[in-house]
Amino acid sequence: MSNQNKPAYGGQAVVEGVMFGGKHHYVTAIRRNDNSIDYFHLPRKNQPVLSKLKKIPFLRGIVAIIEASANGSKHLNFATERFEVDPENDEKMLAEKQNDSKLTMWLGIAAVGVLSFFFGKVIFTLLPVFLAEFFRPLISSDFGQILLEGAFKLVLLLAYIYAISFTPLIRRVFQYHGAEHKVINTYENDLELTVENVQSQSRLHYRCGSSFILFTVIVGVFVYTLVPTDPLWLRIVNRLALIPVVLGISFEVLQITNKVRELPVLRYLGYPGLWLQLLTTKEPTNDQVEVAIASFNELIRMEKETETSTEQIV
């Protein structure tokens, strides 16, 4: 089966584990402190309105980001709550949670995930504006200010990722991020999902969210040339108003670079995103690869069961 005909599975690294998403399900596998592997399953709900919005270019990127942030936060919450808890205490932990409203808890987690993303995006968008404005006496032209703003944004992004990569917890998350990519690459190259085969694959992938973040910086430079940079209050309003536009275009750019990655010249369009992944992914250990494989295999199993049940009903 060619890559074009294969289902496009996505993933996300979590604390001590990996989440994979398919057409019908999301599955997270984490390594517990007793060395066992635990799973978290979340069905992908069929929402007709969102399904229609996902078919509209540029708008579909915004919908995908909101959905990914909401679902991803639930899996992150599962991982952070469980990875250090002794499995013998699971029943006690679940009993304590029953006192809380399940609906309120899940809505809260999803909302926090979405708000955290957009709050971070606002800070990441506005801070470079103030830094560039500080140098206006030296660089006063609109185009010069936009380039300076983009440069500050890129430096801040790289510095932030580089700094947090030294913390033990984030370094392990980056290793699981690498394991996630390796598993997807193994699957897309029609290889058996063994630790040896997975470890032989690249830890980089064209569809990665890290690439998307970098594309927002590049796309922003071009979009901002359409609006003035002075006065400062108008520049701030423009930047905030254009966040959805930049995100929507960046998502389309990411999709295009993935589609043309096999073409000799056009494949280089995705290289900037791959270079950033050299920071956001690390080479995983065999134990971490085992968790990623377990997560992906569990997702495939559940996807097949759902497809089979659907065919029997029809």
mmCIF file of C-alpha atoms in Angstrom:
data_model
loop_
_atom_site.group_PDB
_atom_site.id
_atom_site.type_symbol
_atom_site.label_atom_id
_atom_site.label_comp_id
_atom_site.label_asym_id
_atom_site.label_seq_id
_atom_site.Cartn_x
_atom_site.Cartn_y
_atom_site.Cartn_z
ATOM 1 C CA MET A 1 0.000 0.000 0.000
ATOM 2 C CA SER A 2 1.445 3.377 -0.974
ATOM 3 C CA ASN A 3 1.764 6.184 1.536
ATOM 4 C CA GLN A 4 -0.926 8.094 -0.345
ATOM 5 C CA ASN A 5 -3.431 5.287 0.318
ATOM 6 C CA LYS A 6 -2.429 4.716 3.924
ATOM 7 C CA PRO A 7 -4.465 6.257 6.745
ATOM 8 C CA ALA A 8 -2.655 9.309 8.132
ATOM 9 C CA TYR A 9 -2.118 8.689 11.827
ATOM 10 C CA GLY A 10 -0.996 11.495 14.093
ATOM 11 C CA GLY A 11 0.584 11.421 17.500
ATOM 12 C CA GLN A 12 1.805 13.353 20.491
ATOM 13 C CA ALA A 13 4.376 12.708 23.172
ATOM 14 C CA VAL A 14 3.156 12.813 26.768
ATOM 15 C CA VAL A 15 4.870 12.290 30.117
ATOM 16 C CA GLU A 16 6.403 8.796 29.945
ATOM 17 C CA GLY A 17 4.349 7.821 26.932
ATOM 18 C CA VAL A 18 2.895 8.434 23.500
ATOM 19 C CA MET A 19 -0.594 9.214 22.204
ATOM 20 C CA PHE A 20 -1.726 8.193 18.716
ATOM 21 C CA GLY A 21 -4.943 9.205 17.003
ATOM 22 C CA GLY A 22 -6.859 7.496 14.210
ATOM 23 C CA LYS A 23 -10.181 7.872 12.429
ATOM 24 C CA HIS A 24 -12.241 6.552 15.341
ATOM 25 C CA HIS A 25 -10.041 6.540 18.443
ATOM 26 C CA TYR A 26 -7.230 8.144 20.420
ATOM 27 C CA VAL A 27 -4.946 5.884 22.458
ATOM 28 C CA THR A 28 -2.214 6.745 24.941
ATOM 29 C CA ALA A 29 0.251 4.248 26.366
ATOM 30 C CA ILE A 30 2.490 5.183 29.288
ATOM 31 C CA ARG A 31 5.193 3.402 31.268
ATOM 32 C CA ARG A 32 4.174 3.067 34.926
ATOM 33 C CA ASN A 33 6.644 3.110 37.803
ATOM 34 C CA ASP A 34 6.430 -0.690 38.091
ATOM 35 C CA ASN A 35 7.588 -0.934 34.433
ATOM 36 C CA SER A 36 4.134 -1.999 33.208
ATOM 37 C CA ILE A 37 2.360 -0.270 30.306
ATOM 38 C CA ASP A 38 -0.997 1.359 30.953
ATOM 39 C CA TYR A 39 -3.494 2.604 28.360
ATOM 40 C CA PHE A 40 -5.956 5.446 28.064
ATOM 41 C CA HIS A 41 -8.661 5.264 25.380
ATOM 42 C CA LEU A 42 -10.740 8.117 24.065
ATOM 43 C CA PRO A 43 -13.234 7.726 21.208
ATOM 44 C CA ARG A 44 -13.181 10.311 18.445
ATOM 45 C CA LYS A 45 -16.676 11.744 18.522
ATOM 46 C CA ASN A 46 -18.494 12.302 15.246
ATOM 47 C CA GLN A 47 -19.404 15.991 15.175
ATOM 48 C CA PRO A 48 -21.074 16.886 11.855
ATOM 49 C CA VAL A 49 -20.399 20.620 12.174
ATOM 50 C CA LEU A 50 -16.691 20.132 12.810
ATOM 51 C CA SER A 51 -16.489 17.552 10.034
ATOM 52 C CA LYS A 52 -17.836 20.106 7.560
ATOM 53 C CA LEU A 53 -15.498 22.826 8.822
ATOM 54 C CA LYS A 54 -12.515 20.502 8.401
ATOM 55 C CA LYS A 55 -13.195 20.397 4.674
ATOM 56 C CA ILE A 56 -12.833 24.165 4.271
ATOM 57 C CA PRO A 57 -9.246 25.224 3.420
ATOM 58 C CA PHE A 58 -7.606 27.605 5.912
ATOM 59 C CA LEU A 59 -10.498 27.251 8.349
ATOM 60 C CA ARG A 60 -9.825 23.540 8.821
ATOM 61 C CA GLY A 61 -6.454 24.334 10.357
ATOM 62 C CA ILE A 62 -8.038 26.353 13.168
ATOM 63 C CA VAL A 63 -10.522 23.564 13.869
ATOM 64 C CA ALA A 64 -7.756 20.951 13.876
ATOM 65 C CA ILE A 65 -5.656 23.009 16.312
ATOM 66 C CA ILE A 66 -8.536 23.518 18.741
ATOM 67 C CA GLU A 67 -9.466 19.835 18.593
ATOM 68 C CA ALA A 68 -5.862 18.704 19.044
ATOM 69 C CA SER A 69 -5.342 21.058 22.001
ATOM 70 C CA ALA A 70 -8.536 19.893 23.718
ATOM 71 C CA ASN A 71 -7.928 16.164 23.201
ATOM 72 C CA GLY A 72 -4.195 16.376 23.812
ATOM 73 C CA SER A 73 -4.730 18.006 27.204
ATOM 74 C CA LYS A 74 -6.853 15.036 28.326
ATOM 75 C CA HIS A 75 -4.112 12.573 27.425
ATOM 76 C CA LEU A 76 -1.468 14.743 29.075
ATOM 77 C CA ASN A 77 -3.592 14.870 32.204
ATOM 78 C CA PHE A 78 -3.906 11.070 32.251
ATOM 79 C CA ALA A 79 -0.155 10.634 31.852
ATOM 80 C CA THR A 80 0.894 13.188 34.471
ATOM 81 C CA GLU A 81 -1.579 11.800 37.003
ATOM 82 C CA ARG A 82 -0.628 8.155 36.578
ATOM 83 C CA PHE A 83 2.991 7.667 35.601
ATOM 84 C CA GLU A 84 4.347 8.055 39.152
ATOM 85 C CA VAL A 85 1.399 6.467 40.955
ATOM 86 C CA ASP A 86 1.826 2.896 42.119
ATOM 87 C CA PRO A 87 -0.672 0.744 40.159
ATOM 88 C CA GLU A 88 -1.843 -0.706 43.485
ATOM 89 C CA ASN A 89 -3.222 2.734 44.352
ATOM 90 C CA ASP A 90 -5.228 3.137 41.128
ATOM 91 C CA GLU A 91 -8.548 2.170 42.741
ATOM 92 C CA LYS A 92 -8.016 4.664 45.552
ATOM 93 C CA MET A 93 -7.200 7.419 43.067
ATOM 94 C CA LEU A 94 -10.279 6.626 40.956
ATOM 95 C CA ALA A 95 -12.493 6.565 44.040
ATOM 96 C CA GLU A 96 -11.296 10.052 45.012
ATOM 97 C CA LYS A 97 -12.067 11.323 41.528
ATOM 98 C CA GLN A 98 -15.636 10.066 41.644
ATOM 99 C CA ASN A 99 -16.422 12.871 44.056
ATOM 100 C CA ASP A 100 -15.876 15.376 41.258
ATOM 101 C CA SER A 101 -18.217 16.025 38.377
ATOM 102 C CA LYS A 102 -16.871 14.028 35.454
ATOM 103 C CA LEU A 103 -18.372 16.403 32.873
ATOM 104 C CA THR A 104 -16.967 19.457 34.647
ATOM 105 C CA MET A 105 -13.569 17.826 34.972
ATOM 106 C CA TRP A 106 -13.284 16.887 31.281
ATOM 107 C CA LEU A 107 -14.656 20.197 30.037
ATOM 108 C CA GLY A 108 -12.209 21.964 32.325
ATOM 109 C CA ILE A 109 -9.235 19.975 31.061
ATOM 110 C CA ALA A 110 -10.205 20.550 27.432
ATOM 111 C CA ALA A 111 -10.761 24.272 28.015
ATOM 112 C CA VAL A 112 -7.422 24.643 29.771
ATOM 113 C CA GLY A 113 -5.679 22.917 26.871
ATOM 114 C CA VAL A 114 -7.243 25.230 24.276
ATOM 115 C CA LEU A 115 -6.774 28.388 26.343
ATOM 116 C CA SER A 116 -3.174 27.494 27.154
ATOM 117 C CA PHE A 117 -2.370 27.171 23.474
ATOM 118 C CA PHE A 118 -3.922 30.501 22.518
ATOM 119 C CA PHE A 119 -2.536 32.306 25.580
ATOM 120 C CA GLY A 120 0.942 31.084 24.676
ATOM 121 C CA LYS A 121 0.364 32.111 21.068
ATOM 122 C CA VAL A 122 -0.647 35.636 22.135
ATOM 123 C CA ILE A 123 2.504 36.051 24.250
ATOM 124 C CA PHE A 124 4.679 34.570 21.524
ATOM 125 C CA THR A 125 3.091 36.976 19.024
ATOM 126 C CA LEU A 126 3.190 40.200 21.044
ATOM 127 C CA LEU A 127 6.559 40.008 22.822
ATOM 128 C CA PRO A 128 8.520 40.234 19.533
ATOM 129 C CA VAL A 129 6.374 43.260 18.617
ATOM 130 C CA PHE A 130 7.545 45.195 21.682
ATOM 131 C CA LEU A 131 11.156 44.102 21.164
ATOM 132 C CA ALA A 132 11.103 45.223 17.536
ATOM 133 C CA GLU A 133 9.405 48.500 18.467
ATOM 134 C CA PHE A 134 12.240 49.210 20.921
ATOM 135 C CA PHE A 135 14.619 49.310 17.937
ATOM 136 C CA ARG A 136 12.393 51.556 15.786
ATOM 137 C CA PRO A 137 14.805 54.516 16.160
ATOM 138 C CA LEU A 138 17.393 52.367 14.347
ATOM 139 C CA ILE A 139 15.066 50.426 12.004
ATOM 140 C CA SER A 140 12.022 52.543 11.199
ATOM 141 C CA SER A 141 10.728 51.091 7.925
ATOM 142 C CA ASP A 142 7.694 48.794 8.020
ATOM 143 C CA PHE A 143 9.505 46.010 6.204
ATOM 144 C CA GLY A 144 12.541 46.314 8.461
ATOM 145 C CA GLN A 145 10.319 46.170 11.541
ATOM 146 C CA ILE A 146 8.533 43.062 10.243
ATOM 147 C CA LEU A 147 11.821 41.284 9.549
ATOM 148 C CA LEU A 148 13.139 42.268 12.985
ATOM 149 C CA GLU A 149 9.931 41.070 14.605
ATOM 150 C CA GLY A 150 10.226 37.731 12.799
ATOM 151 C CA ALA A 151 13.880 37.407 13.828
ATOM 152 C CA PHE A 152 13.036 38.018 17.490
ATOM 153 C CA LYS A 153 10.211 35.518 17.292
ATOM 154 C CA LEU A 154 12.519 32.869 15.832
ATOM 155 C CA VAL A 155 15.230 33.517 18.424
ATOM 156 C CA LEU A 156 12.717 33.336 21.274
ATOM 157 C CA LEU A 157 11.304 30.088 19.919
ATOM 158 C CA LEU A 158 14.691 28.420 19.552
ATOM 159 C CA ALA A 159 15.970 29.723 22.890
ATOM 160 C CA TYR A 160 12.862 28.527 24.722
ATOM 161 C CA ILE A 161 12.964 25.026 23.228
ATOM 162 C CA TYR A 162 16.715 24.741 23.784
ATOM 163 C CA ALA A 163 16.431 25.857 27.428
ATOM 164 C CA ILE A 164 13.609 23.497 28.421
ATOM 165 C CA SER A 165 15.312 20.570 26.677
ATOM 166 C CA PHE A 166 17.843 20.478 29.541
ATOM 167 C CA THR A 167 15.208 19.634 32.146
ATOM 168 C CA PRO A 168 15.075 15.843 32.721
ATOM 169 C CA LEU A 169 11.278 15.622 32.336
ATOM 170 C CA ILE A 170 11.135 17.559 29.049
ATOM 171 C CA ARG A 171 14.142 15.689 27.679
ATOM 172 C CA ARG A 172 12.277 12.408 28.192
ATOM 173 C CA VAL A 173 9.174 13.876 26.562
ATOM 174 C CA PHE A 174 11.347 14.835 23.576
ATOM 175 C CA GLN A 175 12.641 11.247 23.482
ATOM 176 C CA TYR A 176 9.087 9.939 23.373
ATOM 177 C CA HIS A 177 8.421 12.513 20.641
ATOM 178 C CA GLY A 178 11.244 10.923 18.673
ATOM 179 C CA ALA A 179 9.792 7.464 19.345
ATOM 180 C CA GLU A 180 6.405 8.618 18.052
ATOM 181 C CA HIS A 181 7.936 9.800 14.764
ATOM 182 C CA LYS A 182 9.986 6.645 14.381
ATOM 183 C CA VAL A 183 6.881 4.467 14.768
ATOM 184 C CA ILE A 184 4.946 6.494 12.175
ATOM 185 C CA ASN A 185 7.896 6.341 9.760
ATOM 186 C CA THR A 186 8.173 2.569 10.262
ATOM 187 C CA TYR A 187 4.472 2.136 9.550
ATOM 188 C CA GLU A 188 4.563 4.378 6.476
ATOM 189 C CA ASN A 189 7.590 2.478 5.126
ATOM 190 C CA ASP A 190 5.688 -0.844 5.405
ATOM 191 C CA LEU A 191 8.057 -2.320 7.964
ATOM 192 C CA GLU A 192 7.123 -4.576 10.854
ATOM 193 C CA LEU A 193 6.782 -2.688 14.113
ATOM 194 C CA THR A 194 9.715 -4.158 15.999
ATOM 195 C CA VAL A 195 12.070 -2.228 18.247
ATOM 196 C CA GLU A 196 14.935 -2.847 15.822
ATOM 197 C CA ASN A 197 12.992 -1.615 12.789
ATOM 198 C CA VAL A 198 11.627 1.418 14.610
ATOM 199 C CA GLN A 199 15.042 2.439 15.920
ATOM 200 C CA SER A 200 16.432 2.331 12.375
ATOM 201 C CA GLN A 201 13.997 5.061 11.252
ATOM 202 C CA SER A 202 14.388 8.835 11.364
ATOM 203 C CA ARG A 203 13.087 10.705 14.390
ATOM 204 C CA LEU A 204 11.906 13.510 12.077
ATOM 205 C CA HIS A 205 8.576 13.741 10.247
ATOM 206 C CA TYR A 206 7.051 16.266 7.862
ATOM 207 C CA ARG A 207 3.634 16.450 9.587
ATOM 208 C CA CYS A 208 5.040 17.294 13.012
ATOM 209 C CA GLY A 209 3.506 20.088 15.059
ATOM 210 C CA SER A 210 6.999 21.476 15.610
ATOM 211 C CA SER A 211 7.173 22.201 11.889
ATOM 212 C CA PHE A 212 3.807 23.919 12.154
ATOM 213 C CA ILE A 213 5.099 26.264 14.863
ATOM 214 C CA LEU A 214 8.052 27.266 12.723
ATOM 215 C CA PHE A 215 5.818 27.851 9.706
ATOM 216 C CA THR A 216 3.746 30.318 11.764
ATOM 217 C CA VAL A 217 6.902 32.416 12.150
ATOM 218 C CA ILE A 218 7.683 32.331 8.419
ATOM 219 C CA VAL A 219 4.086 32.832 7.276
ATOM 220 C CA GLY A 220 3.656 35.677 9.753
ATOM 221 C CA VAL A 221 6.444 37.670 8.090
ATOM 222 C CA PHE A 222 4.573 37.582 4.773
ATOM 223 C CA VAL A 223 1.103 38.221 6.236
ATOM 224 C CA TYR A 224 2.263 41.192 8.318
ATOM 225 C CA THR A 225 3.509 43.002 5.208
ATOM 226 C CA LEU A 226 -0.165 43.577 4.342
ATOM 227 C CA VAL A 227 -0.818 45.758 7.409
ATOM 228 C CA PRO A 228 0.969 48.786 8.900
ATOM 229 C CA THR A 229 3.363 48.570 11.845
ATOM 230 C CA ASP A 230 2.679 52.096 13.117
ATOM 231 C CA PRO A 231 1.202 53.238 15.445
ATOM 232 C CA LEU A 232 1.992 50.608 18.076
ATOM 233 C CA TRP A 233 -1.622 50.125 19.232
ATOM 234 C CA LEU A 234 -2.716 49.351 15.665
ATOM 235 C CA ARG A 235 0.182 46.963 15.233
ATOM 236 C CA ILE A 236 -0.897 45.076 18.369
ATOM 237 C CA VAL A 237 -4.522 44.913 17.209
ATOM 238 C CA ASN A 238 -3.433 43.661 13.785
ATOM 239 C CA ARG A 239 -1.234 40.950 15.250
ATOM 240 C CA LEU A 240 -3.996 39.638 17.499
ATOM 241 C CA ALA A 241 -6.609 39.792 14.743
ATOM 242 C CA LEU A 242 -4.307 37.980 12.309
ATOM 243 C CA ILE A 243 -3.485 35.041 14.621
ATOM 244 C CA PRO A 244 -6.256 32.860 13.066
ATOM 245 C CA VAL A 245 -5.136 33.874 9.577
ATOM 246 C CA VAL A 246 -1.504 32.971 10.261
ATOM 247 C CA LEU A 247 -2.505 29.667 11.868
ATOM 248 C CA GLY A 248 -4.831 28.773 8.997
ATOM 249 C CA ILE A 249 -2.254 29.500 6.284
ATOM 250 C CA SER A 250 0.530 27.756 8.226
ATOM 251 C CA PHE A 251 -1.591 24.608 8.482
ATOM 252 C CA GLU A 252 -2.079 24.578 4.713
ATOM 253 C CA VAL A 253 1.660 25.072 4.170
ATOM 254 C CA LEU A 254 2.340 22.123 6.464
ATOM 255 C CA GLN A 255 -0.054 19.936 4.475
ATOM 256 C CA ILE A 256 1.534 20.981 1.183
ATOM 257 C CA THR A 257 5.084 20.238 2.343
ATOM 258 C CA ASN A 258 3.954 16.779 3.413
ATOM 259 C CA LYS A 259 2.311 16.076 0.051
ATOM 260 C CA VAL A 260 5.371 17.122 -1.993
ATOM 261 C CA ARG A 261 8.007 15.535 0.233
ATOM 262 C CA GLU A 262 8.746 12.843 -2.375
ATOM 263 C CA LEU A 263 9.421 15.356 -5.166
ATOM 264 C CA PRO A 264 13.142 16.077 -5.770
ATOM 265 C CA VAL A 265 13.090 19.876 -5.441
ATOM 266 C CA LEU A 266 9.890 20.665 -3.572
ATOM 267 C CA ARG A 267 10.811 18.345 -0.695
ATOM 268 C CA TYR A 268 13.177 21.043 0.569
ATOM 269 C CA LEU A 269 10.191 23.247 1.450
ATOM 270 C CA GLY A 270 9.700 21.157 4.572
ATOM 271 C CA TYR A 271 13.337 21.209 5.668
ATOM 272 C CA PRO A 272 13.071 24.234 8.027
ATOM 273 C CA GLY A 273 10.463 22.341 10.041
ATOM 274 C CA LEU A 274 12.623 19.223 10.075
ATOM 275 C CA TRP A 275 15.580 21.256 11.325
ATOM 276 C CA LEU A 276 13.496 22.513 14.252
ATOM 277 C CA GLN A 277 12.650 18.901 15.089
ATOM 278 C CA LEU A 278 16.326 18.349 15.766
ATOM 279 C CA LEU A 279 15.595 20.317 18.957
ATOM 280 C CA THR A 280 12.106 19.017 19.778
ATOM 281 C CA THR A 281 12.939 15.319 19.354
ATOM 282 C CA LYS A 282 15.671 13.174 20.887
ATOM 283 C CA GLU A 283 16.783 9.624 20.172
ATOM 284 C CA PRO A 284 14.605 7.307 22.296
ATOM 285 C CA THR A 285 15.680 4.280 24.314
ATOM 286 C CA ASN A 286 14.423 0.808 23.446
ATOM 287 C CA ASP A 287 12.062 0.910 26.439
ATOM 288 C CA GLN A 288 10.527 4.136 25.154
ATOM 289 C CA VAL A 289 10.142 2.684 21.675
ATOM 290 C CA GLU A 290 8.318 -0.303 23.195
ATOM 291 C CA VAL A 291 5.758 2.068 24.725
ATOM 292 C CA ALA A 292 5.269 3.888 21.399
ATOM 293 C CA ILE A 293 4.800 0.581 19.564
ATOM 294 C CA ALA A 294 2.313 -0.605 22.192
ATOM 295 C CA SER A 295 0.301 2.602 21.815
ATOM 296 C CA PHE A 296 0.207 2.370 18.017
ATOM 297 C CA ASN A 297 -0.671 -1.344 17.999
ATOM 298 C CA GLU A 298 -3.508 -0.730 20.456
ATOM 299 C CA LEU A 299 -4.851 2.058 18.237
ATOM 300 C CA ILE A 300 -4.706 -0.165 15.137
ATOM 301 C CA ARG A 301 -6.499 -2.946 17.015
ATOM 302 C CA MET A 302 -9.308 -0.619 18.094
ATOM 303 C CA GLU A 303 -9.586 0.964 14.645
ATOM 304 C CA LYS A 304 -9.970 -2.471 13.033
ATOM 305 C CA GLU A 305 -12.594 -3.520 15.576
ATOM 306 C CA THR A 306 -14.616 -0.393 14.874
ATOM 307 C CA GLU A 307 -14.341 -0.808 11.103
ATOM 308 C CA THR A 308 -15.408 -4.457 11.378
ATOM 309 C CA SER A 309 -18.386 -3.587 13.571
ATOM 310 C CA THR A 310 -19.444 -0.855 11.154
ATOM 311 C CA GLU A 311 -19.271 -3.233 8.193
ATOM 312 C CA GLN A 312 -21.363 -5.841 10.017
ATOM 313 C CA ILE A 313 -24.042 -3.252 10.833
ATOM 314 C CA VAL A 314 -24.175 -2.110 7.211
#
